[in-house]
């Protein structure tokens, strides 16, 4: 069973194939998208994923006549750097990659961003294909943002480079560590909260089966999540306006990640807490009933995600981090707020006092 979703970008359209046991169809999907066996493939993956899937995928492709190189980088965010880019480019050169060669990014958001950036830079840009292996990657594989970190700033070196196609195999999610699975749901929930109330309600009802990784349900959740992200980015590919709504929960979330030096919370956990903050701020701004806050927090908690932080930092530390965030313009606090569940807007000039009060509310006791 396979779903196909088309993502429209300025210059082209690319497919996302989502399904259960679809890797055996990789050769035919490649052919269909113009990747014939004369084109060399370089698979880039990480040290956790390689033992599970690298050889399986490589064998499938080699049996169909493809020449497939393999580069394995150490697992983790620390591989997303320029030095690693240089090493991977070296491996592409040694493997004899040319303008027609293709990079396969087999992994989560780290590999997607890193391998995608290598593809964007190698010979000024070659094709790449995403084979996502984390739930979070449903988010990172749509939108074409690729890049690496600078020691002074996360995600500051990058490009827009759309993949040729994305093949999302549900089976690979069985080996995903629990904490990574839960974290991935934060972005799925976000897509419901910003765009589609009935999807958010469906997520509330489907939490048991999704947490049990029932593949049909996962496929449905990923399909809708990708579709929502695709609708947003296709209307605003270069982040000039609408795309900012994808930052729902990210203003506080990013501040929390940065204050805790990216060591305490996964991105999803920080965003979960950030969404709890954002819905509280929204409740104050629009003056609706507190039920909506409770409902949202219940949804977040249903996916074993936190709605409060315990990291020992002051409210001012968080405010300071928010001001430094590249998305805060000219010292004004700008937030994506929820007018209702499923509808959000960008609100500028929120008073600092309101934010301080909300941060105090999402601070867990005992911190
Ligand atoms: N480009 C974008 O639009 C975008 C959007 C969101 C996030 N990101 C980036 O994504 C990154 C986070 O991505 P992530 O959460 O997928 O992290 P990740 O790629 O590091 O994966 C998380 C962990 O799970 C392991 N893993 C992955 N798949 C596995 C599997 N199937 N089985 C067993 N282990 C597996 C990895 O080795 C890693 O240790 C960040 O660098 C973030 O900046 C990019
Ligand atoms: Zn995010």
Coordinates of C-alpha atoms and ligand atoms in Angstrom, one line a residue:
X1 CA 0.0 0.0 0.0
X2 CA 1.6 3.2 -1.1
X3 CA 0.5 6.8 -1.1
X4 CA 2.0 9.4 -3.4
X5 CA 2.0 13.1 -2.6
X6 CA 3.3 15.8 -4.9
X7 CA 5.1 18.8 -3.5
X8 CA 5.0 21.8 -5.8
X9 CA 8.1 24.0 -5.8
X10 CA 8.8 27.1 -7.9
X11 CA 10.6 25.2 -10.6
X12 CA 9.2 21.7 -10.4
X13 CA 7.1 19.2 -8.6
X14 CA 8.6 16.2 -6.7
X15 CA 6.9 13.1 -5.3
X16 CA 6.8 11.8 -1.8
X17 CA 6.1 8.0 -1.7
X18 CA 4.8 6.8 1.6
X19 CA 4.1 3.2 2.3
X20 CA 4.7 -0.1 4.0
X21 CA 7.4 -2.3 2.6
X22 CA 8.1 -0.1 -0.4
X23 CA 11.9 -0.3 -0.5
X24 CA 11.8 -3.2 -2.9
X25 CA 10.1 -0.8 -5.3
X26 CA 13.1 1.7 -5.1
X27 CA 14.5 0.7 -8.5
X28 CA 11.3 1.3 -10.3
X29 CA 10.6 4.5 -8.5
X30 CA 14.1 5.7 -9.4
X31 CA 13.6 4.8 -13.1
X32 CA 10.2 6.6 -13.1
X33 CA 12.0 9.7 -11.9
X34 CA 14.7 9.6 -14.5
X35 CA 17.4 7.9 -12.3
X36 CA 18.7 5.1 -14.6
X37 CA 21.5 2.7 -13.6
X38 CA 24.1 4.7 -15.5
X39 CA 23.8 7.4 -12.9
X40 CA 26.1 6.6 -9.9
X41 CA 24.4 6.7 -6.5
X42 CA 26.1 7.7 -3.2
X43 CA 24.3 6.7 -0.1
X44 CA 25.0 8.9 2.9
X45 CA 23.7 7.6 6.3
X46 CA 24.7 7.5 10.0
X47 CA 26.3 5.0 12.2
X48 CA 23.1 4.0 14.0
X49 CA 21.1 3.5 10.8
X50 CA 23.7 1.8 8.6
X51 CA 23.7 -1.5 10.4
X52 CA 19.9 -1.8 10.1
X53 CA 19.2 -0.6 6.6
X54 CA 22.2 0.5 4.5
X55 CA 23.0 -2.9 3.2
X56 CA 19.4 -3.8 2.6
X57 CA 18.8 -0.7 0.5
X58 CA 22.2 -1.1 -1.3
X59 CA 21.4 -4.7 -2.2
X60 CA 18.1 -3.8 -3.7
X61 CA 19.7 -1.2 -5.8
X62 CA 22.7 -3.2 -6.8
X63 CA 20.5 -6.1 -7.9
X64 CA 18.8 -3.7 -10.3
X65 CA 22.2 -2.7 -11.8
X66 CA 23.0 0.5 -9.9
X67 CA 26.4 1.3 -8.7
X68 CA 26.1 2.5 -5.1
X69 CA 28.7 4.1 -2.9
X70 CA 28.3 4.2 0.9
X71 CA 29.4 6.9 3.4
X72 CA 28.6 6.5 7.0
X73 CA 29.0 9.5 9.3
X74 CA 28.9 9.4 13.1
X75 CA 25.2 9.5 14.4
X76 CA 24.1 12.8 15.9
X77 CA 23.8 16.5 15.4
X78 CA 27.6 17.0 15.8
X79 CA 28.0 15.6 12.3
X80 CA 26.2 18.5 10.8
X81 CA 29.3 20.6 10.2
X82 CA 31.4 22.0 7.3
X83 CA 34.2 19.6 8.0
X84 CA 31.9 16.7 7.5
X85 CA 30.7 18.3 4.3
X86 CA 34.3 18.5 3.1
X87 CA 34.9 14.8 3.9
X88 CA 31.7 13.7 2.1
X89 CA 32.6 15.8 -1.0
X90 CA 36.0 14.0 -1.0
X91 CA 34.2 10.7 -0.9
X92 CA 32.0 11.7 -3.8
X93 CA 35.1 12.7 -5.8
X94 CA 36.9 9.5 -5.1
X95 CA 33.8 7.5 -6.1
X96 CA 33.8 9.4 -9.5
X97 CA 30.6 11.2 -9.1
X98 CA 29.7 13.6 -11.9
X99 CA 26.9 16.1 -12.6
X100 CA 24.4 13.2 -13.3
X101 CA 25.2 11.3 -10.1
X102 CA 22.7 11.3 -7.3
X103 CA 23.0 11.4 -3.5
X104 CA 20.7 9.2 -1.4
X105 CA 20.1 10.6 2.1
X106 CA 19.2 7.6 4.3
X107 CA 18.4 8.9 7.7
X108 CA 16.7 11.5 9.9
X109 CA 16.8 15.2 9.8
X110 CA 20.6 15.3 10.4
X111 CA 21.4 13.2 7.4
X112 CA 18.7 14.9 5.3
X113 CA 20.2 18.3 6.0
X114 CA 23.8 17.3 5.7
X115 CA 23.5 15.1 2.6
X116 CA 21.2 17.6 1.0
X117 CA 23.7 20.3 1.6
X118 CA 26.5 18.1 0.0
X119 CA 24.1 17.6 -3.0
X120 CA 23.5 21.4 -3.2
X121 CA 27.2 22.2 -3.2
X122 CA 28.8 19.3 -5.2
X123 CA 29.5 20.6 -8.7
X124 CA 27.1 23.5 -7.9
X125 CA 24.2 21.1 -7.2
X126 CA 23.4 17.5 -8.1
X127 CA 20.1 15.6 -7.5
X128 CA 19.4 14.0 -4.2
X129 CA 16.8 11.6 -2.9
X130 CA 15.6 11.4 0.7
X131 CA 14.9 8.1 2.4
X132 CA 13.7 9.4 5.8
X133 CA 14.1 7.1 8.8
X134 CA 12.7 9.2 11.6
X135 CA 9.2 10.6 12.2
X136 CA 10.6 14.1 12.4
X137 CA 11.9 13.7 8.9
X138 CA 8.4 14.0 7.6
X139 CA 8.9 17.6 8.4
X140 CA 12.5 18.0 7.3
X141 CA 12.1 16.2 4.0
X142 CA 9.5 18.8 2.8
X143 CA 10.5 22.4 2.0
X144 CA 14.0 22.0 0.5
X145 CA 16.0 23.5 3.4
X146 CA 19.3 21.9 3.7
X147 CA 22.4 22.9 5.6
X148 CA 24.8 22.5 8.5
X149 CA 25.7 24.2 11.8
X150 CA 28.3 26.8 12.5
X151 CA 30.0 26.5 16.0
X152 CA 28.4 29.9 16.7
X153 CA 24.9 29.3 15.3
X154 CA 22.7 26.3 14.5
X155 CA 21.6 25.9 10.9
X156 CA 23.2 29.1 9.7
X157 CA 25.0 27.6 6.7
X158 CA 22.7 26.3 4.1
X159 CA 20.8 26.4 0.9
X160 CA 17.4 25.7 -0.6
X161 CA 17.7 22.5 -2.6
X162 CA 14.6 20.4 -3.3
X163 CA 15.0 16.6 -3.4
X164 CA 14.2 14.7 -6.6
X165 CA 11.9 12.5 -4.7
X166 CA 11.3 11.2 -1.1
X167 CA 10.6 7.5 -0.3
X168 CA 9.2 7.1 3.2
X169 CA 9.2 3.5 4.3
X170 CA 7.1 2.8 7.4
X171 CA 9.1 -0.3 8.3
X172 CA 12.1 1.6 9.3
X173 CA 10.2 3.4 12.1
X174 CA 10.1 0.1 14.0
X175 CA 13.7 0.5 15.1
X176 CA 13.5 4.2 16.0
X177 CA 14.2 4.8 19.7
X178 CA 11.1 5.7 21.7
X179 CA 12.2 9.1 22.6
X180 CA 12.8 10.0 18.9
X181 CA 9.4 8.7 18.0
X182 CA 7.7 10.8 20.6
X183 CA 9.7 13.8 19.5
X184 CA 8.7 13.4 15.9
X185 CA 5.1 13.6 17.0
X186 CA 5.6 17.2 18.2
X187 CA 5.9 18.4 14.6
X188 CA 2.9 16.2 13.5
X189 CA 0.8 17.8 16.3
X190 CA 2.1 21.2 15.2
X191 CA 0.9 20.6 11.7
X192 CA -2.6 19.8 13.0
X193 CA -2.7 22.8 15.3
X194 CA -1.6 25.3 12.7
X195 CA -3.7 24.0 9.8
X196 CA -6.3 21.4 10.4
X197 CA -8.5 21.0 13.4
X198 CA -9.9 17.7 12.3
X199 CA -6.4 16.2 11.9
X200 CA -5.5 17.4 15.4
X201 CA -8.7 15.7 16.7
X202 CA -7.8 12.6 14.8
X203 CA -4.4 12.6 16.4
X204 CA -6.0 12.9 19.8
X205 CA -8.1 9.7 19.1
X206 CA -5.3 7.8 17.4
X207 CA -2.6 8.2 20.0
X208 CA -2.6 4.6 21.2
X209 CA -2.2 3.0 17.8
X210 CA 0.3 5.6 16.7
X211 CA 2.4 5.1 19.8
X212 CA 2.2 1.4 19.1
X213 CA 3.6 2.2 15.6
X214 CA 0.7 0.7 13.7
X215 CA 2.0 1.2 10.2
X216 CA -1.3 2.1 8.5
X217 CA -1.9 4.8 11.1
X218 CA 1.7 6.1 10.9
X219 CA 1.3 6.2 7.1
X220 CA -1.8 8.3 7.5
X221 CA -0.2 10.7 10.0
X222 CA 2.9 11.2 7.9
X223 CA 0.9 11.7 4.8
X224 CA -1.2 14.4 6.3
X225 CA 1.7 16.0 8.1
X226 CA 3.7 16.2 4.8
X227 CA 0.7 17.4 2.9
X228 CA 0.2 20.3 5.4
X229 CA 3.8 21.3 5.3
X230 CA 3.8 21.1 1.5
X231 CA 0.8 23.3 1.3
X232 CA 2.5 25.9 3.4
X233 CA 5.9 25.9 1.7
X234 CA 4.5 25.7 -1.8
X235 CA 2.8 29.0 -1.1
X236 CA 6.0 30.5 0.3
X237 CA 9.1 28.6 -0.8
X238 CA 11.7 31.1 0.3
X239 CA 10.2 32.0 3.7
X240 CA 8.9 35.5 3.0
X241 CA 5.6 35.3 4.7
X242 CA 3.2 32.4 5.3
X243 CA 6.0 29.9 6.0
X244 CA 6.6 31.6 9.3
X245 CA 3.5 29.8 10.7
X246 CA 5.6 26.7 10.8
X247 CA 7.3 28.3 13.7
X248 CA 4.4 27.7 16.0
X249 CA 5.9 26.7 19.3
X250 CA 9.4 27.4 18.0
X251 CA 10.0 30.8 19.6
X252 CA 10.0 29.4 23.1
X253 CA 11.2 26.0 21.9
X254 CA 14.3 27.4 20.3
X255 CA 15.1 29.5 23.3
X256 CA 14.9 26.5 25.5
X257 CA 17.1 24.4 23.2
X258 CA 19.7 27.2 23.1
X259 CA 19.7 28.0 26.8
X260 CA 20.2 24.3 27.6
X261 CA 22.9 24.0 24.9
X262 CA 21.0 21.5 22.9
X263 CA 21.9 18.8 25.5
X264 CA 18.7 18.4 27.5
X265 CA 15.7 18.4 25.2
X266 CA 15.3 16.9 21.8
X267 CA 13.9 19.4 19.3
X268 CA 10.4 17.8 19.6
X269 CA 10.4 18.1 23.4
X270 CA 11.4 21.7 23.3
X271 CA 8.8 22.4 20.6
X272 CA 6.1 20.6 22.7
X273 CA 6.8 22.9 25.6
X274 CA 6.9 25.9 23.2
X275 CA 3.5 24.9 21.9
X276 CA 2.1 24.8 25.4
X277 CA 3.5 28.3 25.9
X278 CA 2.2 29.5 22.6
X279 CA -1.4 28.3 23.2
X280 CA -1.4 30.0 26.6
X281 CA -0.2 33.2 25.0
X282 CA -2.9 32.8 22.4
X283 CA -5.6 32.3 25.1
X284 CA -4.6 35.6 26.7
X285 CA -4.4 37.4 23.4
X286 CA -7.7 36.3 21.9
X287 CA -9.4 35.8 25.3
X288 CA -11.0 32.4 24.5
X289 CA -11.8 29.9 27.2
X290 CA -9.0 28.0 28.9
X291 CA -10.5 24.7 27.7
X292 CA -8.5 25.1 24.5
X293 CA -5.3 25.3 26.5
X294 CA -6.2 22.2 28.4
X295 CA -7.2 20.3 25.2
X296 CA -3.9 21.2 23.5
X297 CA -1.8 20.2 26.5
X298 CA -3.7 16.9 26.7
X299 CA -2.9 16.3 23.0
X300 CA 0.8 17.0 23.6
X301 CA 0.9 14.8 26.7
X302 CA -0.9 12.0 24.9
X303 CA 2.3 11.6 22.9
X304 CA 4.4 11.4 26.0
X305 CA 5.7 14.9 25.4
X306 CA 6.3 17.6 28.1
X307 CA 4.2 20.7 28.5
X308 CA 6.5 22.3 31.1
X309 CA 10.3 22.7 31.4
X310 CA 12.4 21.9 34.4
X311 CA 15.8 23.2 33.1
X312 CA 17.2 25.5 35.7
X313 CA 17.3 28.8 33.9
X314 CA 15.8 32.2 34.6
X315 CA 12.9 33.7 32.7
X316 CA 15.3 36.4 31.5
X317 CA 17.7 33.8 30.1
X318 CA 14.9 32.6 27.9
X319 CA 13.8 36.1 26.9
X320 CA 17.4 36.9 26.0
X321 CA 17.7 33.8 23.9
X322 CA 14.4 34.7 22.1
X323 CA 15.8 38.1 21.2
X324 CA 18.8 36.5 19.7
X325 CA 16.8 34.1 17.6
X326 CA 17.1 35.0 14.0
X327 CA 13.4 35.1 13.7
X328 CA 12.9 37.9 16.2
X329 CA 13.1 41.2 14.3
X330 CA 14.2 44.5 15.8
X331 CA 13.8 43.5 19.4
X332 CA 10.0 43.0 19.0
X333 CA 8.5 39.8 20.2
X334 CA 6.8 38.1 17.3
X335 CA 4.8 34.9 18.0
X336 CA 2.7 32.6 15.9
X337 CA -0.6 32.5 17.9
X338 CA -3.6 30.2 17.5
X339 CA -6.8 32.0 16.9
X340 CA -8.4 28.7 17.2
X341 CA -7.3 25.1 16.9
X342 CA -6.2 24.7 13.3
X343 CA -5.8 28.4 12.5
X344 CA -2.8 30.5 13.4
X345 CA -1.4 33.9 12.5
X346 CA 1.8 35.9 13.1
X347 CA 1.4 38.5 15.8
X348 CA 4.0 41.2 16.2
X349 CA 4.8 43.4 19.2
X350 CA 3.7 41.2 22.0
X351 CA 4.5 42.8 25.4
X352 CA 7.3 41.3 27.3
X353 CA 5.3 41.1 30.5
X354 CA 2.8 38.7 28.8
X355 CA 5.6 36.4 27.7
X356 CA 7.2 36.5 31.2
X357 CA 3.9 35.5 32.8
X358 CA 3.4 32.6 30.4
X359 CA 7.0 31.4 30.8
X360 CA 6.4 31.4 34.6
X361 CA 3.3 29.2 34.0
X362 CA 5.1 26.6 31.9
X363 CA 8.0 26.3 34.4
X364 CA 7.7 23.0 36.1
X365 CA 7.7 22.8 39.9
X366 CA 11.0 21.7 41.4
X367 CA 13.2 23.5 38.9
Ligands
LIG1 N1 15.4 21.0 6.9 C1 14.4 21.2 7.6 O1 13.4 21.8 7.2 C2 14.4 20.7 9.0 C3 13.2 20.7 9.8 C4 13.2 20.2 11.1 C5 14.4 19.7 11.6 N2 15.6 19.7 10.8 C6 16.8 19.2 11.4 O2 16.7 17.8 11.6 C7 17.6 17.4 12.7 C8 16.9 16.5 13.6 O3 16.4 15.4 12.9 P1 16.0 14.0 13.7 O4 15.2 14.3 14.9 O5 15.5 13.1 12.6 O6 17.5 13.5 14.2 P2 18.5 12.5 13.7 O7 18.6 12.5 12.3 O8 19.8 12.8 14.5 O9 17.9 11.1 14.3 C9 17.7 10.9 15.6 C10 18.5 9.7 16.2 O10 17.8 8.5 15.8 C11 18.7 7.7 15.1 N3 17.9 7.0 14.1 C12 17.4 7.6 13.0 N4 16.5 6.8 12.3 C13 16.6 5.6 13.0 C14 15.9 4.4 12.8 N5 15.0 4.2 11.8 N6 16.3 3.4 13.6 C15 17.1 3.6 14.7 N7 17.7 4.7 14.9 C16 17.5 5.7 14.1 C17 19.8 8.6 14.6 O11 21.0 7.9 14.4 C18 19.9 9.6 15.7 O12 20.7 9.1 16.7 C19 18.1 18.7 13.3 O13 19.5 18.8 12.8 C20 17.2 19.8 12.7 O14 17.9 21.0 12.5 C21 15.6 20.2 9.6
LIG2 ZN1 10.8 22.2 14.3

